[in-house]
GROMACS .gro file of C-alpha atoms in nm:
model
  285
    1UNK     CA    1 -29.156  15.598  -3.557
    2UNK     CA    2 -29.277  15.484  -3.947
    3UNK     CA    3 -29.554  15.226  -3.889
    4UNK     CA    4 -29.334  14.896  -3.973
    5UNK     CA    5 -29.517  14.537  -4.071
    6UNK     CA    6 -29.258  14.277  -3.998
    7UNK     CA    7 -29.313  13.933  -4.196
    8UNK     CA    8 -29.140  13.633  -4.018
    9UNK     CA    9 -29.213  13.795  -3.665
   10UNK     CA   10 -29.204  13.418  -3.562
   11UNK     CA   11 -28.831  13.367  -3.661
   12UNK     CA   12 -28.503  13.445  -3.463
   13UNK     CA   13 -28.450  13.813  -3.617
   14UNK     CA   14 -28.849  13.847  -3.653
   15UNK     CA   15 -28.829  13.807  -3.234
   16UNK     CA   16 -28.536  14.015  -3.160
   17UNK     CA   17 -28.779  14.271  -3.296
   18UNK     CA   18 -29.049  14.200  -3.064
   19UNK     CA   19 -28.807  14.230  -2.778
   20UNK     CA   20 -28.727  14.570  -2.898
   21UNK     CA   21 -29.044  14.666  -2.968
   22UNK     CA   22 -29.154  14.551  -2.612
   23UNK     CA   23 -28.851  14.711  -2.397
   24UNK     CA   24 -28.923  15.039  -2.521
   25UNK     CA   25 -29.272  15.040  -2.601
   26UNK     CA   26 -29.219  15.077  -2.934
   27UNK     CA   27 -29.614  15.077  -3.068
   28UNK     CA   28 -29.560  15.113  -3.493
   29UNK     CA   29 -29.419  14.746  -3.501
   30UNK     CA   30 -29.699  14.541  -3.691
   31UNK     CA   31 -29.634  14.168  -3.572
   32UNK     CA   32 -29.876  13.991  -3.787
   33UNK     CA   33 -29.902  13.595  -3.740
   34UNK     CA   34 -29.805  13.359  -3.993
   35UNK     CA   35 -30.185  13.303  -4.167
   36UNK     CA   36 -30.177  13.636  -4.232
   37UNK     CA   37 -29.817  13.739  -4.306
   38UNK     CA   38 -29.789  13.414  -4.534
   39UNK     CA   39 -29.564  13.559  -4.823
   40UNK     CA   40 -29.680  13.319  -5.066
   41UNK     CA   41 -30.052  13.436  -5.043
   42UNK     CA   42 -30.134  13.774  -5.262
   43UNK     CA   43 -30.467  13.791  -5.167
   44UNK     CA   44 -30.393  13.797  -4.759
   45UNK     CA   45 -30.077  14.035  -4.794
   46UNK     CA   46 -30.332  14.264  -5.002
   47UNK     CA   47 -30.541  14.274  -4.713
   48UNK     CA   48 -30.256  14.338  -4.452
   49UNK     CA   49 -30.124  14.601  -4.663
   50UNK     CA   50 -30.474  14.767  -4.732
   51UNK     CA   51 -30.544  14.746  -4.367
   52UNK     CA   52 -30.219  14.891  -4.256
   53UNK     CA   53 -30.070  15.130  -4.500
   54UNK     CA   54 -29.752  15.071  -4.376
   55UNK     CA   55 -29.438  15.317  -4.407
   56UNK     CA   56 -29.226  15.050  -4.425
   57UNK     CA   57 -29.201  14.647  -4.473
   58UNK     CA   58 -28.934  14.432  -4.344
   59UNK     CA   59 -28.890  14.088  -4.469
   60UNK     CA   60 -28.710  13.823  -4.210
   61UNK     CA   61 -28.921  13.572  -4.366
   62UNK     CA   62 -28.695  13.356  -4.552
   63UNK     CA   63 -28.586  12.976  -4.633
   64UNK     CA   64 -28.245  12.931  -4.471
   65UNK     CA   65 -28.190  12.528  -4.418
   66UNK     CA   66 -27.885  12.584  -4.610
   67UNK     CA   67 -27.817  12.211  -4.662
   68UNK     CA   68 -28.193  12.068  -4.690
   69UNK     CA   69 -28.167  12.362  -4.996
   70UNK     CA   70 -28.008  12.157  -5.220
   71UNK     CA   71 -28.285  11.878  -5.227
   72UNK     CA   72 -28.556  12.148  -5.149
   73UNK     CA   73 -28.485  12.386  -5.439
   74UNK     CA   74 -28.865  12.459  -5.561
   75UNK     CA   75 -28.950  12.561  -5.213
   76UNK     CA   76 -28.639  12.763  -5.104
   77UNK     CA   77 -28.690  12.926  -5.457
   78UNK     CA   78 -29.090  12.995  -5.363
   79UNK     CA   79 -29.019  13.151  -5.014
   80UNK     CA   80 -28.670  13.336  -5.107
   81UNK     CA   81 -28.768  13.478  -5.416
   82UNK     CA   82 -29.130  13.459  -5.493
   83UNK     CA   83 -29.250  13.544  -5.136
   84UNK     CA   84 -29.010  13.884  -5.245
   85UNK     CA   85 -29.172  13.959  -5.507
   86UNK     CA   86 -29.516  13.942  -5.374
   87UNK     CA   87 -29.404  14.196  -5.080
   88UNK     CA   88 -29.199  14.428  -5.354
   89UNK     CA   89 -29.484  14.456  -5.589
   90UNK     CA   90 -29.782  14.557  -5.291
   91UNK     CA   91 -29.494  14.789  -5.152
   92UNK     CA   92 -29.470  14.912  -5.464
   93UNK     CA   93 -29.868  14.996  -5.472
   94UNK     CA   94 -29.880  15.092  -5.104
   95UNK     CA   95 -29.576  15.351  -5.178
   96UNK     CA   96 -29.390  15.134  -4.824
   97UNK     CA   97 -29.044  15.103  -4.837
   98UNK     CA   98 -28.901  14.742  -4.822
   99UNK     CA   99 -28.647  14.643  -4.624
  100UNK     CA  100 -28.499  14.279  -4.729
  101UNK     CA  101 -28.258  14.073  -4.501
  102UNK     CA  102 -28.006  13.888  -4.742
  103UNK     CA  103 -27.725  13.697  -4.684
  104UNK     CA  104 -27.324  13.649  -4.680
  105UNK     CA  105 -27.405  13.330  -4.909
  106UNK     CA  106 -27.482  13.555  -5.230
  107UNK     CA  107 -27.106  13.503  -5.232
  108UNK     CA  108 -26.869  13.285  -5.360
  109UNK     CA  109 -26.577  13.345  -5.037
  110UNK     CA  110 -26.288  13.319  -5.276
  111UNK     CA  111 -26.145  13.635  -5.160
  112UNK     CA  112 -25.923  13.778  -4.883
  113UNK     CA  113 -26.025  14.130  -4.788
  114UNK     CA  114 -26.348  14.226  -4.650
  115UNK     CA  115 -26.698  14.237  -4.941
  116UNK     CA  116 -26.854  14.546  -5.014
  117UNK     CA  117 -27.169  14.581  -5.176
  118UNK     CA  118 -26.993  14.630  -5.547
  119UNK     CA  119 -26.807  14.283  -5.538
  120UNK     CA  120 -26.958  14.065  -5.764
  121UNK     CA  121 -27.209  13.791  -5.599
  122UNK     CA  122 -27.168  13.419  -5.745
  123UNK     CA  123 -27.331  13.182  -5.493
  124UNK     CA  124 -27.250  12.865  -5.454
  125UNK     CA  125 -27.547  12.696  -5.291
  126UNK     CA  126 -27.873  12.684  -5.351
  127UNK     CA  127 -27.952  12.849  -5.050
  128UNK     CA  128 -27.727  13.145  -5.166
  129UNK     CA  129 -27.872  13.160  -5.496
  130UNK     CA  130 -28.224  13.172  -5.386
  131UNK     CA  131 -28.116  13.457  -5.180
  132UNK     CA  132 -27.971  13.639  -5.461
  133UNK     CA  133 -28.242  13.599  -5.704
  134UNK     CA  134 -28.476  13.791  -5.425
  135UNK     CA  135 -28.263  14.032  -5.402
  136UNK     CA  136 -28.248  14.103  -5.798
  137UNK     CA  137 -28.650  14.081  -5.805
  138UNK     CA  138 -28.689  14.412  -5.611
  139UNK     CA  139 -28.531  14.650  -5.793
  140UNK     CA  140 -28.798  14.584  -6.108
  141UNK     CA  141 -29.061  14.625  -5.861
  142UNK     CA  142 -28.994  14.944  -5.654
  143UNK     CA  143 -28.720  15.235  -5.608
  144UNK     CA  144 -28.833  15.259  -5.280
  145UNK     CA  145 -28.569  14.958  -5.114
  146UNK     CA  146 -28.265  14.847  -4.840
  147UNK     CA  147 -28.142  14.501  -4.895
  148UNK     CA  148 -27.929  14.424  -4.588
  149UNK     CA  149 -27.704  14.153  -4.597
  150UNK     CA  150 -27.614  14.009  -4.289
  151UNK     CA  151 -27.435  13.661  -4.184
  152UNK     CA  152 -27.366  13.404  -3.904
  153UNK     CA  153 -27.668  13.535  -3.735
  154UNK     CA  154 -27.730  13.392  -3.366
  155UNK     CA  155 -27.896  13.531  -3.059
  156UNK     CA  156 -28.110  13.405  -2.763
  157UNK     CA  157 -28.434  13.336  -2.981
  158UNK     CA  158 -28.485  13.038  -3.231
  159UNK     CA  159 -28.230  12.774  -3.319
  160UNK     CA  160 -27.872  12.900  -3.393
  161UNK     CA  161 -27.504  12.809  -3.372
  162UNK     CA  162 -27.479  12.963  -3.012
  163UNK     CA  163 -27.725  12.755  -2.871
  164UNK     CA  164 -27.622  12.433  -3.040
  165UNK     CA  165 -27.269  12.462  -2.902
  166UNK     CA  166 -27.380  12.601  -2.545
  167UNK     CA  167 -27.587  12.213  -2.585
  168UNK     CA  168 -27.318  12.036  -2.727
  169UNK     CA  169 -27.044  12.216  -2.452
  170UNK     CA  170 -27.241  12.055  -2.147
  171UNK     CA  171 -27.289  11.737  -2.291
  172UNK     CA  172 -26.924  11.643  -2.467
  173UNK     CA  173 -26.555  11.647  -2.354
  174UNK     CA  174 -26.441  11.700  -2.674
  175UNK     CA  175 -26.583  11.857  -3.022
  176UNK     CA  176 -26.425  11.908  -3.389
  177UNK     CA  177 -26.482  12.269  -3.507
  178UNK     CA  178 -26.422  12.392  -3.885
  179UNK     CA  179 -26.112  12.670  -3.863
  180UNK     CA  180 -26.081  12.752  -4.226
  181UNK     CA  181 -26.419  12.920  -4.283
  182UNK     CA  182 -26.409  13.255  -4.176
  183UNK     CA  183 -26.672  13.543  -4.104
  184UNK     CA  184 -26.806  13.761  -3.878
  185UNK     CA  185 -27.072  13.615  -3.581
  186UNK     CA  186 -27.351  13.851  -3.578
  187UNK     CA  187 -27.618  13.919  -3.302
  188UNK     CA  188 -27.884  13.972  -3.416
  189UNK     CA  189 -28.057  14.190  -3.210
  190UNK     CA  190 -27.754  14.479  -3.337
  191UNK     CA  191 -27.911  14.335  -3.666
  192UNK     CA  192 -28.289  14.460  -3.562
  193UNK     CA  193 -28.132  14.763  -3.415
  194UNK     CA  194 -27.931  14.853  -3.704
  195UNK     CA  195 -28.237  14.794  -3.935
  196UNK     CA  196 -28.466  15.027  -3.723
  197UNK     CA  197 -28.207  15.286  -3.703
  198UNK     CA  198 -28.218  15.288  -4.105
  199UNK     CA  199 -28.643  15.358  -4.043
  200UNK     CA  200 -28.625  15.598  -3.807
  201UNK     CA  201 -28.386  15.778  -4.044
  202UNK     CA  202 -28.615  15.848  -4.324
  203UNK     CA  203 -28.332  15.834  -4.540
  204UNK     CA  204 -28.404  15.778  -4.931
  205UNK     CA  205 -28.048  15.639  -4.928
  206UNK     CA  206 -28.195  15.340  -5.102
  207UNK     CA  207 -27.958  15.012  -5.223
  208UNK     CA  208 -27.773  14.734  -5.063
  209UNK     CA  209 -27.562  14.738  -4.744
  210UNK     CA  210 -27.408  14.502  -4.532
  211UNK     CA  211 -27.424  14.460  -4.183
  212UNK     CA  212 -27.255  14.205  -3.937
  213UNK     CA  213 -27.050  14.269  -3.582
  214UNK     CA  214 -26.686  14.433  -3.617
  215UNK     CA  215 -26.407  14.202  -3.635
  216UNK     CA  216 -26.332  13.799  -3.786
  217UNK     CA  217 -26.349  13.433  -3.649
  218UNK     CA  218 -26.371  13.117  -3.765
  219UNK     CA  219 -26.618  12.863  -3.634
  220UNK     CA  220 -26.334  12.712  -3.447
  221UNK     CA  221 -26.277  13.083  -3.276
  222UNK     CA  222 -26.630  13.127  -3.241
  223UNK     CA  223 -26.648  12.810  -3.049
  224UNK     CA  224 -26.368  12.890  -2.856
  225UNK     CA  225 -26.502  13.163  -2.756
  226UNK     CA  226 -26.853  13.076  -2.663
  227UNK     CA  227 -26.742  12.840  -2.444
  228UNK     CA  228 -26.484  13.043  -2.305
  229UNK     CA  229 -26.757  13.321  -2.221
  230UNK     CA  230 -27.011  13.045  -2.052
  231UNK     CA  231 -26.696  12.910  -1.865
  232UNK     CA  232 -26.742  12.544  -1.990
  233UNK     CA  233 -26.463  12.354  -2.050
  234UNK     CA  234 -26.516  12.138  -2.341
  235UNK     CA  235 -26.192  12.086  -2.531
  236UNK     CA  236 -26.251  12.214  -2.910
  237UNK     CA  237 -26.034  12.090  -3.195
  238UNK     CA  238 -26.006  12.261  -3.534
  239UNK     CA  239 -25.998  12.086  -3.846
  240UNK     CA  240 -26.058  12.184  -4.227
  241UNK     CA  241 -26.375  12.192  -4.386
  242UNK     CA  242 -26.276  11.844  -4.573
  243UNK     CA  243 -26.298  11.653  -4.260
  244UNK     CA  244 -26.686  11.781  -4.218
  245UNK     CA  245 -26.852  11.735  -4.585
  246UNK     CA  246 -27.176  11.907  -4.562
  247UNK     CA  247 -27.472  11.897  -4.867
  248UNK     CA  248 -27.436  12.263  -4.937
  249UNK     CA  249 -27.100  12.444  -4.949
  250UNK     CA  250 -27.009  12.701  -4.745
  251UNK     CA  251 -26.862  13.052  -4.862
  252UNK     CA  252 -26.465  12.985  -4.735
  253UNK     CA  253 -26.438  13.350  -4.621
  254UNK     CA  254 -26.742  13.544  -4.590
  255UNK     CA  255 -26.647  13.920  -4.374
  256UNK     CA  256 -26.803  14.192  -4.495
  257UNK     CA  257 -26.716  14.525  -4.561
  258UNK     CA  258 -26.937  14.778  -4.326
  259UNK     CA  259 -26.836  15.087  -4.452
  260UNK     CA  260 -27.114  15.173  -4.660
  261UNK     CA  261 -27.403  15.156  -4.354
  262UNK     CA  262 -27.184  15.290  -4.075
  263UNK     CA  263 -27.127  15.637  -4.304
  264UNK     CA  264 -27.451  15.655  -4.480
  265UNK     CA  265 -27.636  15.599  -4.137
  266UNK     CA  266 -27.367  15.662  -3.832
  267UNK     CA  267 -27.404  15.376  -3.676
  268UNK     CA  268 -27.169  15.211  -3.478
  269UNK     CA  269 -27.093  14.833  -3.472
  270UNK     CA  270 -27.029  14.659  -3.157
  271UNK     CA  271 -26.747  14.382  -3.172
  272UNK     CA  272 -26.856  14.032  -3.219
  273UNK     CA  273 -26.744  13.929  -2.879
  274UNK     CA  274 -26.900  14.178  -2.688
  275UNK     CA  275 -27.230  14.100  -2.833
  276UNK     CA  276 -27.175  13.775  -2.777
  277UNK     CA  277 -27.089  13.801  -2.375
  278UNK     CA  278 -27.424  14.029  -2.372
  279UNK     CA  279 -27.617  13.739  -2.522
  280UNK     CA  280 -27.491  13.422  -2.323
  281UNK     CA  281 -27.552  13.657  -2.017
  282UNK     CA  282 -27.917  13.714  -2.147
  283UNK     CA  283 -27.939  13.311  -2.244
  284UNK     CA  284 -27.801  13.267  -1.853
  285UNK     CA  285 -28.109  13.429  -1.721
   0.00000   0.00000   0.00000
């Protein structure tokens, strides 16, 4: 396989790499720590970079407190965009091909059939705007990119929705679930996979794609579902985003289109449930 740096390798989607990486001995996954994989600092990516002469960078590094965002701007602007552009421009110089995780937030969710790479992005949060200016960085950098949007991301690493409601499930009788915000739940170890799958193909199919598990839920379904999986009996209740003002706003409907990824790359896309059972099973262990 291309020799691979990974920056965030401390995160949820930087870990699901690791597990990979370990369960099949995969040995051209660079897992640099955090001193010297901070995005922010030139000088110590220069030396990783020099060092490594990597075939290919991906970027899970990222600001995603969607709500502290909106009182946080200068630093969710710093990490989402500058720490981009830092990575872009050595790829750039290093001739590595960068792959960038994005987000379902570059949109505004005021549609009702499934986003393709085309539609036009208009975020909404600051969160989702940071996002968007990283992505537009790259192109003025290098030719040499995949920016892969993904969205609800979970899996048995980090902090994610899963977890919180597998928490919340043993400790409540009863919870309140949003039902009219509606996406796609995506592991996101079929994330890592799907990313890897794009390296090992060599392709010079270069652009943005979006990835996420087949099929649509809303929180409320999600929830439903989780606990329905970990057989725990928590009664959920759905109720419209009004009743649960957050800081930031959430896209309303945020599936995406997969078209693009599955035919430029083959790959198939497990349904969002499925994954799901596979990972409570994993988080049971």
């Amino acid at each position: 396989m291309n020799k691979t740096i990974i920056f965030g390798a401390s995160g949820q989607l930087g870990q699901c790499f690791r597990k990979i990486a370990a369960d099949q001995n995969i040995d051209s996954l660079i897992f640099p720590d955090e001193t010297e994989a901070n995005i922010l600092d030139g000088d110590a990516l220069e030396k990783l970079f020099e060092k490594h002469s990597p075939n290919y960078a991906v970027n899970c590094a990222a600001y995603t407190a969607v709500d502290k965002a909106e009182d946080d701007a200068d630093t969710a602007l710093k990490i989402n965009k500058t720490g981009v552009e830092n990575i872009a421009r050595l790829a750039a110089k290093y001739s590595t091909t960068l792959v960038q995780v994005s987000t379902d937030f570059v949109f505004k969710g005021d549609v009702s059939s499934p986003l393709t790479e085309n539609d036009k992005t208009e975020p909404i949060s600051v969160y989702g705007q940071t996002k968007l200016d990283g992505e537009l960085v790259i192109p003025n950098l290098t030719d040499k990119y995949f920016v892969v949007r993904t969205a609800w991301l979970y899996s048995e690493f980090g902090n994610n929705f899963v977890k919180t409601m597998l928490k919340f499930g043993a400790e409540r009788d009863e919870l309140k679930i949003i039902a009219d915000q509606v996406g796609t739940p995506t592991y996101a170890m079929d994330l890592a996979d799907a990313i890897l799958t794009i390296i090992e193909s060599g392709s010079a199919e270069y652009g943005i794609y979006h990835y996420s598990n087949e099929g649509v839920a809303s929180w409320y379904d999600f929830t439903k579902a989780i606990f329905d999986i970990a057989g725990l009996q928590t009664r959920v209740l759905p109720i419209p985003t009004s009743d649960y003002v957050t800081r930031a706003v959430r896209p309303p409907y945020s599936v995406m289109s997969k078209l693009k990824i599955k035919k430029t790359f083959g790959i198939n896309i497990p349904y969002w449930r499925e994954s799901l059972a596979l990972c409570i099973s994993k988080l049971k262990q």
